[in-house]
mmCIF file of C-alpha atoms in Angstrom:
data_model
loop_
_atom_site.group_PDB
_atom_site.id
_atom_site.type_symbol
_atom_site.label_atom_id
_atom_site.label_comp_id
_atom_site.label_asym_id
_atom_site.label_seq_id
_atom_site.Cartn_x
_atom_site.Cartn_y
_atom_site.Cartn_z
ATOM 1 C CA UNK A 7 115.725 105.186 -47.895
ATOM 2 C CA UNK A 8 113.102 102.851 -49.486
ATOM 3 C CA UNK A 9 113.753 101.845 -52.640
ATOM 4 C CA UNK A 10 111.695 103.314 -55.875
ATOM 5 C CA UNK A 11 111.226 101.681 -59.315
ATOM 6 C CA UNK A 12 109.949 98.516 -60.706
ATOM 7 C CA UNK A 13 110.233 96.907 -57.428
ATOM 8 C CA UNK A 14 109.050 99.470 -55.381
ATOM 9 C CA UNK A 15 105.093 98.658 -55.144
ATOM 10 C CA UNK A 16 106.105 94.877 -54.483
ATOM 11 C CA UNK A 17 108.127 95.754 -51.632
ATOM 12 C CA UNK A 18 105.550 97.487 -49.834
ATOM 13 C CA UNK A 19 102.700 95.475 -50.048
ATOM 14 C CA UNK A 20 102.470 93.201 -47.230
ATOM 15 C CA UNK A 21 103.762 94.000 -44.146
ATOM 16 C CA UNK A 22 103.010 97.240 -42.404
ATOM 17 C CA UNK A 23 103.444 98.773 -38.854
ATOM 18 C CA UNK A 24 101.031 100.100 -35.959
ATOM 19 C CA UNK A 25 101.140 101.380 -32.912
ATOM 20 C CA UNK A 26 99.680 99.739 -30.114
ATOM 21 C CA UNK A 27 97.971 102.530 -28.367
ATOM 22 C CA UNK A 28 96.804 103.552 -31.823
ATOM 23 C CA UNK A 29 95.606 99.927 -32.232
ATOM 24 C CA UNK A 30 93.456 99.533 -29.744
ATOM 25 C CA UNK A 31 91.818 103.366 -29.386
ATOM 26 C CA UNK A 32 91.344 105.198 -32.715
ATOM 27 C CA UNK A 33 92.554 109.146 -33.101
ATOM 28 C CA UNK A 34 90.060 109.864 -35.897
ATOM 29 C CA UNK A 35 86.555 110.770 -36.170
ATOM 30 C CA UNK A 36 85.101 107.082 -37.270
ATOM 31 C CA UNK A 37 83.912 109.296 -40.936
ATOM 32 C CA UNK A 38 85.532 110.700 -43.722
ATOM 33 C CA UNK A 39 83.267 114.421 -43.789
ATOM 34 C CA UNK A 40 83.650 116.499 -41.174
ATOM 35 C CA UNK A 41 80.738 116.530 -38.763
ATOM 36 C CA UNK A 42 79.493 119.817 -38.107
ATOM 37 C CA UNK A 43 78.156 121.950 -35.372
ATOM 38 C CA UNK A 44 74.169 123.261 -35.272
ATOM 39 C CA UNK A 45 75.890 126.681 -36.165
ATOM 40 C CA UNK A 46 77.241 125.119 -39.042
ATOM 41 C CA UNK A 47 81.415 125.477 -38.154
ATOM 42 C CA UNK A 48 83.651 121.990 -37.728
ATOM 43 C CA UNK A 49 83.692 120.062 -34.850
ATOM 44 C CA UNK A 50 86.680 120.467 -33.158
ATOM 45 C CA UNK A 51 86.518 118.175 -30.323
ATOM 46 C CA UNK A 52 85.733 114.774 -29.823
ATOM 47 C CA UNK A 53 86.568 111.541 -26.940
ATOM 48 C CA UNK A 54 85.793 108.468 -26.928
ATOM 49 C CA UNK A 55 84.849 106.546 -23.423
ATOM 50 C CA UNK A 56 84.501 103.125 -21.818
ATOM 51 C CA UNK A 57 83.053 103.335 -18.302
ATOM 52 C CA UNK A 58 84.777 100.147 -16.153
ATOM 53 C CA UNK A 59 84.408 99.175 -12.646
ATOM 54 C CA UNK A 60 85.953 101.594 -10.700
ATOM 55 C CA UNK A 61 87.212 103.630 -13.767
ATOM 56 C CA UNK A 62 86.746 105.493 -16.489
ATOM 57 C CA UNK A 63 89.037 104.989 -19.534
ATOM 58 C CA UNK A 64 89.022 108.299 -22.104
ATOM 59 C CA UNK A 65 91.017 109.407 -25.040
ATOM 60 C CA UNK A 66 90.048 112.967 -26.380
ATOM 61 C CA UNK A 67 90.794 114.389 -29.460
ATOM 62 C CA UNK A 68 91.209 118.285 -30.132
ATOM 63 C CA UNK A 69 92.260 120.098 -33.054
ATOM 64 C CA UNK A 70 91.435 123.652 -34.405
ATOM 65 C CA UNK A 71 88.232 123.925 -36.515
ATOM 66 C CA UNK A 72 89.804 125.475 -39.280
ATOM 67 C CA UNK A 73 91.772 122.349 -39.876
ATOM 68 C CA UNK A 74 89.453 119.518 -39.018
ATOM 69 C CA UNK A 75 89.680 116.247 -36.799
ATOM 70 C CA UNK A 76 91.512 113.355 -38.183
ATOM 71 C CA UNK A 77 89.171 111.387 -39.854
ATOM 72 C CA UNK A 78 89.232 107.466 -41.047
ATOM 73 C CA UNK A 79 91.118 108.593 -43.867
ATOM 74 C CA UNK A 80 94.015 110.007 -41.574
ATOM 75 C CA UNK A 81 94.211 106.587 -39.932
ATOM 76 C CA UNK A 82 95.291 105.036 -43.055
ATOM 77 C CA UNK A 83 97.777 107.476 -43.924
ATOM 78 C CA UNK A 84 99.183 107.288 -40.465
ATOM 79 C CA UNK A 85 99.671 103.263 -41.030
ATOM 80 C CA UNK A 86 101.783 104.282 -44.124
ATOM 81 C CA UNK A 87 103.837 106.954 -42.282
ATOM 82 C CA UNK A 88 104.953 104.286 -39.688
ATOM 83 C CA UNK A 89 105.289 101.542 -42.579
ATOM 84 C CA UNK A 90 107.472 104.370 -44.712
ATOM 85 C CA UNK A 91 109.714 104.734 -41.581
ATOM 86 C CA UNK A 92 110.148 101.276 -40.473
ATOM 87 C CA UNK A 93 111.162 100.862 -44.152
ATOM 88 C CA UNK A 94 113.616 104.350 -44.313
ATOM 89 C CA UNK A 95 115.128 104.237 -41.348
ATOM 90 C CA UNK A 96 113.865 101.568 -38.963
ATOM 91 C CA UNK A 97 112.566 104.429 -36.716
ATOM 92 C CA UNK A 98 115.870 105.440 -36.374
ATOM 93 C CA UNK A 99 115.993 108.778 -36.854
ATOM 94 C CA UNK A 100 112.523 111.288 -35.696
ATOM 95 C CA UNK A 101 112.517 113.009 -38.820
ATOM 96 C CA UNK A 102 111.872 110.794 -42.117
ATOM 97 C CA UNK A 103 112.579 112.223 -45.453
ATOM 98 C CA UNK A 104 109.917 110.702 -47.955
ATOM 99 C CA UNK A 105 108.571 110.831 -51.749
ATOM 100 C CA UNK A 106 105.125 111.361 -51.981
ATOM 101 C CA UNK A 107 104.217 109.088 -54.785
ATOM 102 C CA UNK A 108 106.036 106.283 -52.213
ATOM 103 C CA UNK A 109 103.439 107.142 -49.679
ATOM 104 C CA UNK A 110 100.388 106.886 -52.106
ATOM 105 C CA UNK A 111 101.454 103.262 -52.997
ATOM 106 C CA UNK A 112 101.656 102.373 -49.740
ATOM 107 C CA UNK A 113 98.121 103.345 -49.201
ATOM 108 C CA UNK A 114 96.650 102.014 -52.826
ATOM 109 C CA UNK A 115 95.678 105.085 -54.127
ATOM 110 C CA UNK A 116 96.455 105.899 -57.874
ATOM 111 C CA UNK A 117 99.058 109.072 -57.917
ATOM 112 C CA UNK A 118 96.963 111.599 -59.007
ATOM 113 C CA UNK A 119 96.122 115.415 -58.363
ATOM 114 C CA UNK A 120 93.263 114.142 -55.762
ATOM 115 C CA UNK A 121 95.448 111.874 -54.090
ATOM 116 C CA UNK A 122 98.322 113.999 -53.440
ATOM 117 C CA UNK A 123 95.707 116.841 -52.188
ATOM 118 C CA UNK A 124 94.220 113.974 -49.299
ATOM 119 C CA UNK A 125 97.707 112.987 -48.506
ATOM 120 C CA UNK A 126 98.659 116.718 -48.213
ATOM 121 C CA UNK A 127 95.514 117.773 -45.761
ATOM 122 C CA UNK A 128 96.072 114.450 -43.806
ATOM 123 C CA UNK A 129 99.667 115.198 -43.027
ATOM 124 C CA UNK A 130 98.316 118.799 -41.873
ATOM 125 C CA UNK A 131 95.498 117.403 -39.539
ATOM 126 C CA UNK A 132 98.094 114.943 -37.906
ATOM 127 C CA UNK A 133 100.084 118.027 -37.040
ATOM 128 C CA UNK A 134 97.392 119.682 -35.508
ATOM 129 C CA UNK A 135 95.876 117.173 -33.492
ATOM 130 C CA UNK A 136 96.343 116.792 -29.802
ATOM 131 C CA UNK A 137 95.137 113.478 -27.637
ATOM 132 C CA UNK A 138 95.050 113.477 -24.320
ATOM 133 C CA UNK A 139 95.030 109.776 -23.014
ATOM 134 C CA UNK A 140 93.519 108.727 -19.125
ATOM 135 C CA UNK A 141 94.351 105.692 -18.249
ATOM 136 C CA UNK A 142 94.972 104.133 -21.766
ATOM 137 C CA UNK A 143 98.402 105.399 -23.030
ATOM 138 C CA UNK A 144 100.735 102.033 -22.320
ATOM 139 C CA UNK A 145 104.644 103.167 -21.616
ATOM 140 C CA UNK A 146 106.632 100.315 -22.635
ATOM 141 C CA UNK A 147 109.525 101.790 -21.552
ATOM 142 C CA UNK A 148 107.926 101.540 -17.881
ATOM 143 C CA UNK A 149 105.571 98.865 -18.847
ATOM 144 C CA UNK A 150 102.768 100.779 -16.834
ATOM 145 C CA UNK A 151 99.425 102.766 -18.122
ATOM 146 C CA UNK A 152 99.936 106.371 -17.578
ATOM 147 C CA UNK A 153 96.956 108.176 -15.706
ATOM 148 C CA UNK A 154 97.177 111.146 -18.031
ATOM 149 C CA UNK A 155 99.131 111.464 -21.014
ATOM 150 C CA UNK A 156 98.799 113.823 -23.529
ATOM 151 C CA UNK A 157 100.884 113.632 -27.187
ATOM 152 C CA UNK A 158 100.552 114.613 -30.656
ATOM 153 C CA UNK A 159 101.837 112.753 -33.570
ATOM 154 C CA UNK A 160 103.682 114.670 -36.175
ATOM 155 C CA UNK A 161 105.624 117.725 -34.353
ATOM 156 C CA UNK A 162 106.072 119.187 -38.392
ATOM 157 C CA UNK A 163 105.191 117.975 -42.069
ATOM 158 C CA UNK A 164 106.551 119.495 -45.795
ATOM 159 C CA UNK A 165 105.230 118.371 -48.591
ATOM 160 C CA UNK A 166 106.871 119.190 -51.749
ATOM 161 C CA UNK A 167 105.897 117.839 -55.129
ATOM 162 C CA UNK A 168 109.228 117.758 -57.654
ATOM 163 C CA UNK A 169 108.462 118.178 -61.224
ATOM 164 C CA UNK A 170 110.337 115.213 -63.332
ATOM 165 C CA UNK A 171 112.734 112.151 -61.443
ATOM 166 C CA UNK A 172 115.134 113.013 -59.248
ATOM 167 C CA UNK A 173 118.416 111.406 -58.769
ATOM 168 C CA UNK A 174 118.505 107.782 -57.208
ATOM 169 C CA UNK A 175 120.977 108.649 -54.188
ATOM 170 C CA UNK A 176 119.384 112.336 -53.312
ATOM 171 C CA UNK A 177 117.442 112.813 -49.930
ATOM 172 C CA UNK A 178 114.060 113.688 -50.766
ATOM 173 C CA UNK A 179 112.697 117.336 -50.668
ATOM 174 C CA UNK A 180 109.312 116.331 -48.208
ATOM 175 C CA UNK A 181 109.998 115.063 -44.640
ATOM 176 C CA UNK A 182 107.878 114.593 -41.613
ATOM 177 C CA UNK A 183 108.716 114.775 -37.891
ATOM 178 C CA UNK A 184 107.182 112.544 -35.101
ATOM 179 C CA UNK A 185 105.938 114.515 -31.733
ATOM 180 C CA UNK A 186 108.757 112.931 -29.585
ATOM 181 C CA UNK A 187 106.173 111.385 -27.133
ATOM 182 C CA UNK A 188 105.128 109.422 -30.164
ATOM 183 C CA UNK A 189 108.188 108.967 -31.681
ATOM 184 C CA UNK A 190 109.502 107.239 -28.376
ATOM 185 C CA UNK A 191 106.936 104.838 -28.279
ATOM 186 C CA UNK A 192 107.441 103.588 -31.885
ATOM 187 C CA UNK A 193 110.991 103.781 -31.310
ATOM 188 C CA UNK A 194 110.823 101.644 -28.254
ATOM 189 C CA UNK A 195 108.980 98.893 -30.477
ATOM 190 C CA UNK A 196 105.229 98.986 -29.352
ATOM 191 C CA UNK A 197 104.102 98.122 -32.663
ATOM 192 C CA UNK A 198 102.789 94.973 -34.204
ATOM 193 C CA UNK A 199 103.390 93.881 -37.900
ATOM 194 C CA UNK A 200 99.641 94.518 -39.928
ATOM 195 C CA UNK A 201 98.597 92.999 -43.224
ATOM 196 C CA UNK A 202 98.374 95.672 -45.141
ATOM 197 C CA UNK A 203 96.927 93.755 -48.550
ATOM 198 C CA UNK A 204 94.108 93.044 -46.047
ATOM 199 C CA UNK A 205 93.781 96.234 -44.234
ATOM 200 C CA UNK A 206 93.177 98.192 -47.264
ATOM 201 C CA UNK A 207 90.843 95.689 -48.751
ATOM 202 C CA UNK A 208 88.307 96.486 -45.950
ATOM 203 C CA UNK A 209 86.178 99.439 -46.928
ATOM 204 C CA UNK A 210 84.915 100.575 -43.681
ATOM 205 C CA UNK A 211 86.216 102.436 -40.834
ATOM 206 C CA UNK A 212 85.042 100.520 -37.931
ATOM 207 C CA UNK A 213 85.973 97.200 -39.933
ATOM 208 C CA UNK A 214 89.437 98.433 -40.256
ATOM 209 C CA UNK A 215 89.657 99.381 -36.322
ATOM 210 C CA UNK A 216 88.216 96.173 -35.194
ATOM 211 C CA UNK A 217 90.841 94.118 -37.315
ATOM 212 C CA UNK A 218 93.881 96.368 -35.752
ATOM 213 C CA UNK A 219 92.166 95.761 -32.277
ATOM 214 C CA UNK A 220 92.067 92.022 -33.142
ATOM 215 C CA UNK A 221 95.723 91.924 -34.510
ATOM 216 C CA UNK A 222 96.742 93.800 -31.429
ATOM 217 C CA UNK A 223 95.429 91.038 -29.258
ATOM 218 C CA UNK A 224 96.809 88.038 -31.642
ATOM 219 C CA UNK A 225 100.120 89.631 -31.846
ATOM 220 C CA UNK A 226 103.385 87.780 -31.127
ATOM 221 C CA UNK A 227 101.919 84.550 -31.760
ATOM 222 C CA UNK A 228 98.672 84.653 -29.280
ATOM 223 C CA UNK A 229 96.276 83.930 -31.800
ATOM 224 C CA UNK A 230 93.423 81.660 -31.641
ATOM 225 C CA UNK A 231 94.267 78.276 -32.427
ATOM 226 C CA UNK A 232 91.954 76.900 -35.062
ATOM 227 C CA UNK A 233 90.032 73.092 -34.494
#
């Protein structure tokens, strides 16, 4: 389990973890609000598109109205979900036990009331999303794109504030669950390392996709040499 106290915040505040397919085609609304319909209810539906020659690569992105898209701000907490796990349990195990204030350092937010409500409604949109990938989810177990592949992310979530400290060697009471299409690819190491110091320095959304699209293509050592 990652460790808390004095050393806690230093420990996670470089290196972070993110998915490659995640990297390179975003699972979020590129907003914070909601967008909404002419009749004035949530969006609940979106894809994103790149016409090639020959092909047509799509990911779509569904989730009831009630609960909302993922949003930029869902991206960020799902770079600190995969950071917290690396950290727990070295994906491991599917399920990761974690402390919420952990979580909120991780993404630089101060531990407040507001924070822990964003990190709770983020945890419940990444439950209810579902992607359907064509011809853009990578298998690295079978190191071929898949014409059709459709995931979640987290299969389950609980969130559980404790009043006061708890005890050093006790599990924590909140614990999320990868989808285990997901959880296979992170366990099967399609991640690269991200600079988290510098991915939560940039303020916008389509800065902070561009720079994991960019350290997806410079990662293991493939990056630009400078003159």
């Amino acid at each position: 389990m990652p460790p808390t106290g004095p050393n806690q915040k230093k420990r996670f505040s470089s290196k972070g973890k993110d998915e490659l397919n995640l990297a390179d085609w975003r699972i979020s609304l590129p907003q914070r609000q909601q967008p909404r319909k002419k009749d004035g209810g949530k969006v609940d539906y979106a894809e994103f598109v790149i016409e090639r020659s020959g092909s047509t690569q799509k990911v779509t992105i569904e989730a009831p109205a009630r609960v909302g898209l993922p949003s930029s701000l869902e991206e960020d907490v799902l770079i600190a979900l995969q950071t917290y796990a690396k950290m727990a349990n070295n994906f491991e195990q599917q399920l990761v036990h974690f402390c919420p204030l952990e979580l909120v350092r991780i993404l630089r937010w101060t531990p407040n009331k507001k924070s822990y409500d964003r990190l709770r409604d983020s945890l419940k949109r990444l439950v209810a999303v579902t992607v359907t990938y064509e011809l853009t989810w990578f298998d690295k177990q079978t190191a071929d794109v898949q014409p059709t592949y459709v995931t979640g992310i987290l299969s389950e979530a609980n969130f559980v504030q404790r009043r006061g400290r708890r005890k050093n060697d006790s599990v924590p009471d909140s614990h999320f669950e990868w989808t285990n299409n997901f959880y296979q690819s992170l366990k099967s190491g399609n991640l690269a390392d991200l600079d988290l110091e510098l991915y939560f320095k940039l303020r916008r959304p389509g800065a902070k996709q561009l720079y994991r699209h960019l350290n997806k293509k410079w990662f293991g050592g493939r990056r630009p040499v400078p003159y």
